[in-house]
């Protein structure tokens, strides 16, 4: 990878990291449809959602979990460059959702923040990024007065004494005794969100209230794996057969995708020599950035050398040498992923993993079970297995058993918080839905029984059971593009603004 420290973009493409994209570009996107949930007024807790439209047709969105009684912005997250279908799928999982104006969503968020700040409570740290999906809070935004608090007071509704202890000193210090109320429990929706004791037949779900939704405690306050991987001492890369390969991949104009002419020129090389060079490039990147991004690298902008090398290895790589190297890449930290992949990890990894790993399910299983890995690398394995079943139908029983083992492993180990967490479980369940694996209902029930499944990601157990039999939720062949020219074109379409 070239050590870039450029002050100007000399006519080339720039691919910002997700954080830099939010800070520098998000507010330049046109505001799309916005939403709030009825529960904001009914029970004092709910969502405000703001979307923004990309010129290519994709959509980015920010979700703000608001406690209008006391805490303000309790949590938030964002998703960049979704298709309309992906956004609709997420919105379908939010109960009591109503369209609103941008001004309404803005005032719910900032009004709740201002109210919470009276009690000395700052918005959740995630707001440091998600705020860039909102317009600046200036007088240009019309003021809408909403009622915050309960019965005229700050009212802390805490799930437990432990959670209450986090806020009580602030309430006492900033409001004074008697000027706030505390409720230990819930807002009256616990019965509404409890999963059934048995999932029963599919017909059991047809008459359910469609407004039943996600338990926010499970969705936002699940476990989180601590990243603990200790990498080996990576060897010094060998000289390249074709040094120009590294030079081309490191050029700024090639940072997002490769044009057909360059792709064909690369693939015209002897495949064993190109494979060697690509593997050495990947090894060099690992060695230089496994412990953090050096100061003389341009940390604000995406360098596509690693992504392009992995995509090319899908054409010339081998299971014996290339696959283990790519899995080593996937053992790296969240900062490594953010710098080298931005939000293109799925596009870069999944098709190559399918090509190189389709006959190495044991190796993929071992990777899934490793402790202390970053879940957004680990979750790239599940759609690979789905694609095997989709493209090779005779192997579906084998893939069903593969997922059965994963589900049972997670249900047994998730509370240890070393291999699976609630977020990874939610992503796993989504891929089981993509597979339409009705055979795995008992294992899904057992996993939900742990109470450690991110329901915002996959939905409640009842909706999961319904979706397992709904062809609209099945994975498609085009979810994983295999042709290399189409892969790079997809990168261009998704990420060039």
Short mmCIF file of C-alpha atoms in Angstrom, two decimals:
data_model
loop_
_atom_site.label_atom_id
_atom_site.label_comp_id
_atom_site.label_asym_id
_atom_site.label_seq_id
_atom_site.Cartn_x
_atom_site.Cartn_y
_atom_site.Cartn_z
CA UNK A 1 0.00 0.00 0.00
CA UNK A 2 1.33 3.40 -0.88
CA UNK A 3 1.98 5.71 2.01
CA UNK A 4 -0.22 8.60 1.04
CA UNK A 5 -0.36 11.96 2.69
CA UNK A 6 -2.06 14.01 0.04
CA UNK A 7 -3.45 17.46 0.50
CA UNK A 8 -5.48 17.43 -2.70
CA UNK A 9 -7.42 14.91 -4.72
CA UNK A 10 -5.70 15.28 -8.07
CA UNK A 11 -8.64 14.29 -10.19
CA UNK A 12 -9.00 10.86 -8.59
CA UNK A 13 -11.83 9.21 -6.71
CA UNK A 14 -12.16 9.68 -2.99
CA UNK A 15 -13.82 7.01 -0.86
CA UNK A 16 -14.30 8.34 2.64
CA UNK A 17 -14.44 6.12 5.67
CA UNK A 18 -17.99 5.86 7.12
CA UNK A 19 -17.09 8.34 9.87
CA UNK A 20 -15.57 10.84 7.45
CA UNK A 21 -18.45 10.42 5.03
CA UNK A 22 -20.90 11.32 7.78
CA UNK A 23 -18.89 14.33 8.86
CA UNK A 24 -18.10 15.67 5.38
CA UNK A 25 -20.87 14.55 3.04
CA UNK A 26 -24.03 13.42 4.84
CA UNK A 27 -25.57 16.87 5.18
CA UNK A 28 -25.12 17.47 1.45
CA UNK A 29 -27.49 14.59 0.65
CA UNK A 30 -31.16 15.36 0.07
CA UNK A 31 -33.36 14.61 3.08
CA UNK A 32 -35.67 11.69 2.43
CA UNK A 33 -38.69 10.37 4.29
CA UNK A 34 -38.58 10.72 8.08
CA UNK A 35 -40.44 8.80 10.75
CA UNK A 36 -41.37 8.75 14.43
CA UNK A 37 -43.04 6.04 16.47
CA UNK A 38 -46.33 6.41 18.32
CA UNK A 39 -44.64 5.18 21.50
CA UNK A 40 -42.81 8.51 21.84
CA UNK A 41 -46.08 10.07 22.95
CA UNK A 42 -47.72 6.95 24.41
CA UNK A 43 -44.93 5.63 26.66
CA UNK A 44 -42.17 8.23 26.43
CA UNK A 45 -39.74 6.04 24.54
CA UNK A 46 -39.48 5.45 20.81
CA UNK A 47 -37.63 6.21 17.62
CA UNK A 48 -37.05 9.16 15.35
CA UNK A 49 -35.65 8.10 11.98
CA UNK A 50 -34.10 10.34 9.34
CA UNK A 51 -33.18 9.18 5.84
CA UNK A 52 -31.08 10.81 3.15
CA UNK A 53 -31.08 10.00 -0.56
CA UNK A 54 -27.97 9.28 -2.65
CA UNK A 55 -27.87 10.28 -6.29
CA UNK A 56 -27.52 6.65 -7.38
CA UNK A 57 -30.79 5.62 -5.71
CA UNK A 58 -29.42 4.25 -2.45
CA UNK A 59 -30.51 5.55 0.94
CA UNK A 60 -28.71 6.23 4.21
CA UNK A 61 -30.56 6.38 7.51
CA UNK A 62 -30.04 7.29 11.15
CA UNK A 63 -32.13 5.75 13.94
CA UNK A 64 -32.41 7.63 17.24
CA UNK A 65 -33.77 5.84 20.33
CA UNK A 66 -35.33 8.62 22.39
CA UNK A 67 -36.34 8.63 26.06
CA UNK A 68 -38.64 11.63 26.18
CA UNK A 69 -39.19 11.30 29.94
CA UNK A 70 -35.63 11.84 31.09
CA UNK A 71 -32.55 10.46 29.33
CA UNK A 72 -32.89 12.05 25.87
CA UNK A 73 -31.05 10.25 23.06
CA UNK A 74 -30.54 6.87 24.68
CA UNK A 75 -28.82 5.28 21.69
CA UNK A 76 -28.50 5.75 17.95
CA UNK A 77 -26.99 4.12 14.92
CA UNK A 78 -26.70 4.65 11.19
CA UNK A 79 -26.73 2.56 8.02
CA UNK A 80 -25.16 3.89 4.84
CA UNK A 81 -25.98 3.24 1.19
CA UNK A 82 -28.89 0.84 1.59
CA UNK A 83 -31.20 -0.13 -1.23
CA UNK A 84 -34.84 0.88 -0.86
CA UNK A 85 -35.65 -2.78 -0.16
CA UNK A 86 -33.07 -2.96 2.65
CA UNK A 87 -34.46 0.19 4.24
CA UNK A 88 -38.04 -1.04 3.95
CA UNK A 89 -37.02 -4.32 5.57
CA UNK A 90 -35.55 -2.45 8.54
CA UNK A 91 -38.54 -0.15 8.87
CA UNK A 92 -40.93 -3.10 8.83
CA UNK A 93 -39.40 -4.19 12.14
CA UNK A 94 -40.17 -0.93 13.93
CA UNK A 95 -43.62 -0.93 15.60
CA UNK A 96 -46.04 1.98 15.39
CA UNK A 97 -44.07 3.82 12.72
CA UNK A 98 -45.54 6.97 11.15
CA UNK A 99 -44.13 9.26 8.48
CA UNK A 100 -43.37 12.76 9.67
CA UNK A 101 -41.71 15.91 8.44
CA UNK A 102 -37.98 16.37 8.91
CA UNK A 103 -38.75 19.25 11.30
CA UNK A 104 -40.78 16.94 13.54
CA UNK A 105 -38.00 14.35 13.73
CA UNK A 106 -35.39 17.05 14.34
CA UNK A 107 -37.36 18.60 17.21
CA UNK A 108 -37.97 15.26 18.88
CA UNK A 109 -34.23 14.55 18.89
CA UNK A 110 -32.95 17.95 19.93
CA UNK A 111 -35.86 18.66 22.26
CA UNK A 112 -35.14 15.43 24.12
CA UNK A 113 -31.44 16.30 24.28
CA UNK A 114 -32.15 19.76 25.70
CA UNK A 115 -34.55 18.31 28.29
CA UNK A 116 -32.03 15.64 29.35
CA UNK A 117 -29.26 18.21 29.64
CA UNK A 118 -31.28 20.03 32.31
CA UNK A 119 -30.62 16.92 34.41
CA UNK A 120 -26.96 16.81 33.40
CA UNK A 121 -27.46 13.82 31.05
CA UNK A 122 -25.62 13.97 27.74
CA UNK A 123 -26.77 12.11 24.62
CA UNK A 124 -25.37 8.65 24.03
CA UNK A 125 -21.84 8.73 22.61
CA UNK A 126 -23.08 7.32 19.29
CA UNK A 127 -24.72 10.72 18.70
CA UNK A 128 -21.26 12.15 18.05
CA UNK A 129 -21.56 10.59 14.59
CA UNK A 130 -25.28 10.19 13.96
CA UNK A 131 -25.84 13.92 14.52
CA UNK A 132 -24.32 14.52 11.08
CA UNK A 133 -27.37 12.84 9.53
CA UNK A 134 -29.36 15.74 10.98
CA UNK A 135 -29.23 19.36 9.94
CA UNK A 136 -27.43 21.66 12.35
CA UNK A 137 -29.66 22.73 15.23
CA UNK A 138 -30.03 26.38 14.31
CA UNK A 139 -32.90 28.86 14.07
CA UNK A 140 -33.30 27.81 10.42
CA UNK A 141 -35.18 24.75 11.73
CA UNK A 142 -38.70 25.76 12.86
CA UNK A 143 -39.23 25.10 16.55
CA UNK A 144 -41.92 22.57 17.47
CA UNK A 145 -42.79 22.34 21.15
CA UNK A 146 -43.21 18.78 22.40
CA UNK A 147 -44.00 17.74 25.96
CA UNK A 148 -41.05 16.08 27.64
CA UNK A 149 -41.02 14.45 31.05
CA UNK A 150 -43.99 12.83 32.79
CA UNK A 151 -46.50 14.87 34.72
CA UNK A 152 -44.20 17.86 34.46
CA UNK A 153 -41.12 16.12 35.91
CA UNK A 154 -38.03 14.36 34.72
CA UNK A 155 -39.01 10.73 35.23
CA UNK A 156 -36.29 8.13 35.02
CA UNK A 157 -37.69 4.80 33.87
CA UNK A 158 -34.89 2.31 34.52
CA UNK A 159 -34.82 -1.34 33.59
CA UNK A 160 -32.93 -2.24 36.76
CA UNK A 161 -31.41 -0.77 39.90
CA UNK A 162 -28.04 -0.96 38.17
CA UNK A 163 -29.23 1.21 35.32
CA UNK A 164 -30.90 3.64 37.71
CA UNK A 165 -27.64 4.04 39.65
CA UNK A 166 -26.02 5.40 36.51
CA UNK A 167 -28.34 8.42 36.40
CA UNK A 168 -29.46 9.05 39.98
CA UNK A 169 -26.36 11.04 41.03
CA UNK A 170 -26.86 13.34 38.03
CA UNK A 171 -30.54 13.86 38.79
CA UNK A 172 -29.82 14.62 42.44
CA UNK A 173 -26.99 17.01 41.60
CA UNK A 174 -28.74 18.94 38.82
CA UNK A 175 -32.41 18.83 39.80
CA UNK A 176 -32.40 18.38 43.56
CA UNK A 177 -34.34 15.98 45.75
CA UNK A 178 -38.05 15.84 45.05
CA UNK A 179 -37.79 17.40 41.60
CA UNK A 180 -37.68 14.12 39.69
CA UNK A 181 -39.32 10.70 39.82
CA UNK A 182 -37.84 7.23 39.37
CA UNK A 183 -39.58 4.09 38.18
CA UNK A 184 -37.73 0.79 38.32
CA UNK A 185 -39.31 -1.45 35.72
CA UNK A 186 -40.64 -0.83 32.26
CA UNK A 187 -43.07 1.47 30.50
CA UNK A 188 -45.84 -1.04 30.42
CA UNK A 189 -44.79 -2.87 27.29
CA UNK A 190 -43.13 -5.93 28.79
CA UNK A 191 -46.10 -8.20 28.11
CA UNK A 192 -46.37 -6.87 24.58
CA UNK A 193 -42.80 -7.81 23.78
CA UNK A 194 -42.55 -11.20 25.42
CA UNK A 195 -42.02 -14.02 22.94
CA UNK A 196 -44.39 -16.96 23.04
CA UNK A 197 -43.32 -19.98 25.05
CA UNK A 198 -43.64 -22.10 21.92
CA UNK A 199 -43.33 -21.02 18.34
CA UNK A 200 -46.00 -23.46 17.16
CA UNK A 201 -47.09 -23.71 13.54
CA UNK A 202 -46.84 -20.92 11.01
CA UNK A 203 -50.59 -20.32 11.31
CA UNK A 204 -50.10 -19.28 14.94
CA UNK A 205 -48.60 -16.00 13.78
CA UNK A 206 -51.15 -14.85 11.23
CA UNK A 207 -53.47 -13.27 13.78
CA UNK A 208 -50.83 -11.48 15.83
CA UNK A 209 -51.05 -7.76 16.30
CA UNK A 210 -48.78 -6.33 13.61
CA UNK A 211 -47.84 -3.47 15.92
CA UNK A 212 -46.02 -5.81 18.26
CA UNK A 213 -42.37 -5.01 17.82
CA UNK A 214 -38.90 -4.99 19.16
CA UNK A 215 -37.92 -5.06 22.80
CA UNK A 216 -35.60 -2.05 22.99
CA UNK A 217 -33.74 -3.47 25.97
CA UNK A 218 -32.79 -6.61 24.06
CA UNK A 219 -32.14 -4.69 20.86
CA UNK A 220 -29.75 -2.12 22.32
CA UNK A 221 -28.39 -3.51 25.56
CA UNK A 222 -27.20 -6.99 24.66
CA UNK A 223 -23.74 -8.41 25.05
CA UNK A 224 -20.73 -7.24 23.11
CA UNK A 225 -17.64 -9.31 22.39
CA UNK A 226 -14.32 -7.88 23.48
CA UNK A 227 -11.81 -8.00 20.63
CA UNK A 228 -8.90 -10.07 21.94
CA UNK A 229 -7.18 -11.56 18.88
CA UNK A 230 -3.37 -11.62 19.09
CA UNK A 231 -1.89 -11.81 15.63
CA UNK A 232 1.30 -13.74 14.84
CA UNK A 233 4.49 -12.15 13.60
CA UNK A 234 3.77 -11.84 9.91
CA UNK A 235 6.72 -12.72 7.63
CA UNK A 236 8.36 -10.17 5.39
CA UNK A 237 6.67 -10.22 1.98
CA UNK A 238 8.57 -11.68 -0.94
CA UNK A 239 9.49 -9.58 -4.00
CA UNK A 240 6.76 -9.23 -6.60
CA UNK A 241 6.94 -10.70 -10.08
CA UNK A 242 5.15 -7.60 -11.37
CA UNK A 243 5.72 -4.52 -9.17
CA UNK A 244 3.41 -2.48 -11.38
CA UNK A 245 0.47 -4.44 -9.94
CA UNK A 246 0.99 -2.82 -6.55
CA UNK A 247 1.47 0.58 -8.12
CA UNK A 248 -1.79 0.34 -10.07
CA UNK A 249 -3.84 -0.93 -7.14
CA UNK A 250 -2.53 1.92 -4.96
CA UNK A 251 -3.44 4.70 -7.37
CA UNK A 252 -6.11 7.02 -6.09
CA UNK A 253 -8.21 6.67 -9.24
CA UNK A 254 -8.36 2.91 -8.56
CA UNK A 255 -9.27 3.20 -4.90
CA UNK A 256 -12.92 2.18 -5.29
CA UNK A 257 -13.07 -0.02 -8.37
CA UNK A 258 -10.96 -1.17 -11.30
CA UNK A 259 -11.95 -0.40 -14.85
CA UNK A 260 -12.42 -3.30 -17.23
CA UNK A 261 -9.21 -2.51 -19.12
CA UNK A 262 -7.05 -2.73 -15.99
CA UNK A 263 -8.88 -5.83 -14.75
CA UNK A 264 -8.27 -7.60 -18.07
CA UNK A 265 -4.62 -6.51 -18.09
CA UNK A 266 -4.14 -7.99 -14.63
CA UNK A 267 -5.91 -11.25 -15.44
CA UNK A 268 -3.81 -11.64 -18.59
CA UNK A 269 -0.77 -12.24 -16.36
CA UNK A 270 0.16 -15.85 -15.57
CA UNK A 271 -2.28 -16.71 -12.82
CA UNK A 272 0.29 -18.27 -10.50
CA UNK A 273 2.40 -15.11 -10.69
CA UNK A 274 -0.58 -12.80 -10.18
CA UNK A 275 -1.74 -14.92 -7.24
CA UNK A 276 1.73 -14.70 -5.68
CA UNK A 277 1.83 -10.93 -6.11
CA UNK A 278 -1.66 -10.38 -4.72
CA UNK A 279 -0.97 -12.55 -1.70
CA UNK A 280 2.24 -10.66 -1.00
CA UNK A 281 0.39 -7.35 -1.28
CA UNK A 282 -2.19 -8.59 1.24
CA UNK A 283 0.57 -9.85 3.53
CA UNK A 284 2.37 -6.51 3.33
CA UNK A 285 -0.84 -4.65 4.24
CA UNK A 286 -1.39 -6.99 7.19
CA UNK A 287 2.16 -6.53 8.43
CA UNK A 288 2.07 -2.73 8.21
CA UNK A 289 -1.41 -2.05 9.57
CA UNK A 290 -2.31 -4.95 11.89
CA UNK A 291 -1.44 -2.88 14.97
CA UNK A 292 -3.06 0.32 13.78
CA UNK A 293 -2.87 2.69 10.86
CA UNK A 294 0.54 4.43 10.77
CA UNK A 295 0.62 8.20 11.09
CA UNK A 296 1.92 8.70 7.54
CA UNK A 297 -1.16 7.03 6.02
CA UNK A 298 -4.13 9.12 4.87
CA UNK A 299 -6.59 8.01 7.54
CA UNK A 300 -9.53 9.97 6.16
CA UNK A 301 -9.70 8.21 2.82
CA UNK A 302 -10.17 4.71 1.59
CA UNK A 303 -7.26 2.88 -0.05
CA UNK A 304 -8.66 0.09 -2.19
CA UNK A 305 -5.52 -2.05 -2.50
CA UNK A 306 -6.75 -4.68 -0.07
CA UNK A 307 -10.33 -4.80 -1.43
CA UNK A 308 -9.12 -5.07 -5.03
CA UNK A 309 -6.57 -7.73 -4.15
CA UNK A 310 -9.23 -9.85 -2.45
CA UNK A 311 -11.63 -9.45 -5.38
CA UNK A 312 -8.87 -10.48 -7.81
CA UNK A 313 -7.94 -13.46 -5.64
CA UNK A 314 -11.46 -14.69 -6.26
CA UNK A 315 -10.28 -15.31 -9.84
CA UNK A 316 -6.76 -16.65 -9.33
CA UNK A 317 -6.55 -17.61 -5.63
CA UNK A 318 -6.45 -21.08 -4.14
CA UNK A 319 -8.10 -22.68 -1.15
CA UNK A 320 -4.70 -23.76 0.17
CA UNK A 321 -2.88 -20.40 0.26
CA UNK A 322 -5.31 -17.56 -0.49
CA UNK A 323 -8.26 -18.58 1.71
CA UNK A 324 -6.25 -18.81 4.97
CA UNK A 325 -4.70 -15.43 4.18
CA UNK A 326 -8.10 -13.80 3.66
CA UNK A 327 -9.35 -15.33 6.92
CA UNK A 328 -6.31 -13.80 8.61
CA UNK A 329 -7.39 -10.44 7.23
CA UNK A 330 -10.80 -11.09 8.79
CA UNK A 331 -9.23 -11.64 12.22
CA UNK A 332 -8.21 -8.00 12.39
CA UNK A 333 -9.78 -5.20 14.42
CA UNK A 334 -12.70 -2.87 13.75
CA UNK A 335 -10.27 -0.03 12.94
CA UNK A 336 -8.61 -2.26 10.35
CA UNK A 337 -11.99 -2.97 8.75
CA UNK A 338 -13.02 0.68 8.77
CA UNK A 339 -9.80 1.83 7.12
CA UNK A 340 -9.40 -0.88 4.48
CA UNK A 341 -13.00 -1.78 3.68
CA UNK A 342 -15.11 1.15 4.81
CA UNK A 343 -18.63 -0.28 4.32
CA UNK A 344 -17.66 -2.49 1.34
CA UNK A 345 -16.67 -5.59 3.33
CA UNK A 346 -19.59 -7.67 2.08
CA UNK A 347 -18.98 -6.81 -1.57
CA UNK A 348 -15.24 -7.49 -1.32
CA UNK A 349 -15.29 -10.63 0.84
CA UNK A 350 -18.40 -12.74 0.31
CA UNK A 351 -18.06 -13.62 -3.42
CA UNK A 352 -14.35 -14.42 -2.99
CA UNK A 353 -15.04 -16.51 0.11
CA UNK A 354 -17.69 -18.38 -1.87
CA UNK A 355 -15.28 -19.12 -4.71
CA UNK A 356 -12.41 -20.21 -2.47
CA UNK A 357 -14.28 -21.63 0.52
CA UNK A 358 -17.27 -23.50 -0.88
CA UNK A 359 -15.53 -26.85 -0.32
CA UNK A 360 -13.94 -25.85 2.98
CA UNK A 361 -16.96 -25.56 5.27
CA UNK A 362 -15.01 -27.01 8.20
CA UNK A 363 -12.48 -24.18 7.88
CA UNK A 364 -15.27 -21.61 7.77
CA UNK A 365 -16.95 -23.22 10.79
CA UNK A 366 -13.72 -23.08 12.78
CA UNK A 367 -13.41 -19.38 11.98
CA UNK A 368 -16.99 -18.72 13.13
CA UNK A 369 -16.24 -20.42 16.46
CA UNK A 370 -13.02 -18.50 17.18
CA UNK A 371 -13.01 -16.32 20.29
CA UNK A 372 -12.51 -12.59 20.44
CA UNK A 373 -13.01 -11.69 16.76
CA UNK A 374 -14.78 -8.63 15.42
CA UNK A 375 -18.34 -9.63 14.59
CA UNK A 376 -18.65 -7.60 11.38
CA UNK A 377 -15.83 -9.65 9.89
CA UNK A 378 -17.20 -12.90 11.31
CA UNK A 379 -20.72 -12.35 9.97
CA UNK A 380 -19.44 -12.37 6.38
CA UNK A 381 -19.23 -16.17 6.62
CA UNK A 382 -22.97 -16.80 6.95
CA UNK A 383 -24.04 -15.45 3.53
CA UNK A 384 -21.32 -17.60 1.94
CA UNK A 385 -23.06 -20.71 3.27
CA UNK A 386 -26.43 -19.38 2.06
CA UNK A 387 -25.02 -18.91 -1.44
CA UNK A 388 -23.72 -22.49 -1.49
CA UNK A 389 -27.22 -23.78 -0.83
CA UNK A 390 -28.72 -21.39 -3.39
CA UNK A 391 -26.27 -22.11 -6.20
CA UNK A 392 -25.78 -25.81 -5.46
CA UNK A 393 -29.25 -27.05 -4.38
CA UNK A 394 -28.00 -30.61 -3.92
CA UNK A 395 -25.91 -29.32 -1.00
CA UNK A 396 -28.82 -27.68 0.84
CA UNK A 397 -29.06 -30.51 3.45
CA UNK A 398 -25.35 -30.09 4.16
CA UNK A 399 -25.78 -26.33 4.63
CA UNK A 400 -28.82 -26.82 6.87
CA UNK A 401 -26.71 -29.02 9.14
CA UNK A 402 -23.90 -26.45 9.03
CA UNK A 403 -26.27 -23.74 10.26
CA UNK A 404 -27.76 -26.12 12.82
CA UNK A 405 -24.32 -26.58 14.34
CA UNK A 406 -23.72 -22.81 14.37
CA UNK A 407 -27.07 -22.10 16.05
CA UNK A 408 -26.53 -24.76 18.69
CA UNK A 409 -22.99 -23.54 19.32
CA UNK A 410 -24.15 -19.96 19.80
CA UNK A 411 -27.06 -20.91 22.07
CA UNK A 412 -24.60 -22.82 24.24
CA UNK A 413 -21.79 -20.25 24.29
CA UNK A 414 -23.33 -16.80 23.79
CA UNK A 415 -23.53 -16.04 27.52
CA UNK A 416 -19.78 -16.55 27.75
CA UNK A 417 -19.51 -13.46 25.51
CA UNK A 418 -16.37 -14.64 23.71
CA UNK A 419 -17.54 -16.06 20.38
CA UNK A 420 -21.08 -14.75 19.79
CA UNK A 421 -22.96 -11.73 21.05
CA UNK A 422 -26.50 -10.45 20.55
CA UNK A 423 -25.56 -8.53 17.42
CA UNK A 424 -23.90 -11.50 15.74
CA UNK A 425 -26.89 -13.65 16.65
CA UNK A 426 -29.24 -11.17 15.01
CA UNK A 427 -27.18 -11.26 11.83
CA UNK A 428 -27.03 -15.06 11.96
CA UNK A 429 -30.82 -15.27 12.22
CA UNK A 430 -31.17 -12.96 9.19
CA UNK A 431 -29.12 -15.40 7.11
CA UNK A 432 -31.19 -18.35 8.33
CA UNK A 433 -34.23 -16.42 7.10
CA UNK A 434 -32.47 -15.83 3.76
CA UNK A 435 -31.97 -19.60 3.55
CA UNK A 436 -35.70 -20.15 4.28
CA UNK A 437 -34.56 -22.87 6.68
CA UNK A 438 -37.83 -23.91 8.29
CA UNK A 439 -35.99 -27.05 9.41
CA UNK A 440 -34.16 -24.94 11.99
CA UNK A 441 -37.15 -23.68 13.99
CA UNK A 442 -36.22 -25.61 17.15
CA UNK A 443 -32.68 -24.22 17.07
CA UNK A 444 -33.99 -20.69 16.52
CA UNK A 445 -36.32 -21.08 19.49
CA UNK A 446 -33.41 -22.20 21.67
CA UNK A 447 -31.32 -19.24 20.53
CA UNK A 448 -34.09 -16.74 21.33
CA UNK A 449 -34.51 -18.41 24.71
CA UNK A 450 -31.08 -17.04 25.64
CA UNK A 451 -32.52 -13.48 25.43
CA UNK A 452 -29.35 -12.56 23.56
CA UNK A 453 -30.57 -11.93 20.02
CA UNK A 454 -30.57 -8.40 18.60
CA UNK A 455 -34.22 -8.23 17.65
CA UNK A 456 -33.84 -4.92 15.87
CA UNK A 457 -31.63 -6.71 13.38
CA UNK A 458 -33.82 -9.76 12.72
CA UNK A 459 -37.22 -9.14 14.33
CA UNK A 460 -39.13 -10.91 17.09
CA UNK A 461 -39.23 -14.69 17.21
CA UNK A 462 -42.78 -14.74 15.87
CA UNK A 463 -41.90 -12.58 12.85
CA UNK A 464 -38.77 -14.67 12.23
CA UNK A 465 -40.88 -17.81 12.12
CA UNK A 466 -43.21 -16.16 9.61
CA UNK A 467 -40.38 -14.86 7.46
CA UNK A 468 -38.86 -18.34 7.22
CA UNK A 469 -41.75 -19.30 4.94
CA UNK A 470 -42.06 -16.02 3.05
CA UNK A 471 -40.32 -16.10 -0.38
CA UNK A 472 -39.99 -12.31 -0.24
CA UNK A 473 -37.32 -12.81 2.43
CA UNK A 474 -35.35 -15.47 0.55
CA UNK A 475 -31.80 -14.76 -0.61
CA UNK A 476 -31.27 -14.17 -4.34
CA UNK A 477 -28.40 -15.08 -6.65
CA UNK A 478 -27.68 -11.42 -7.29
CA UNK A 479 -27.05 -10.89 -3.58
CA UNK A 480 -23.59 -12.28 -4.35
CA UNK A 481 -22.12 -11.13 -7.68
CA UNK A 482 -19.47 -13.55 -8.97
CA UNK A 483 -18.40 -12.05 -12.30
CA UNK A 484 -15.37 -9.89 -11.60
CA UNK A 485 -16.26 -7.12 -14.04
CA UNK A 486 -19.74 -6.90 -12.55
CA UNK A 487 -18.24 -6.89 -9.05
CA UNK A 488 -16.11 -3.84 -9.76
CA UNK A 489 -19.04 -2.17 -11.54
CA UNK A 490 -21.18 -2.82 -8.47
CA UNK A 491 -18.50 -1.15 -6.33
CA UNK A 492 -18.61 1.85 -8.67
CA UNK A 493 -22.40 2.01 -8.59
CA UNK A 494 -22.62 1.71 -4.81
CA UNK A 495 -19.78 3.92 -3.69
CA UNK A 496 -19.01 6.59 -6.30
CA UNK A 497 -21.06 9.66 -5.42
#
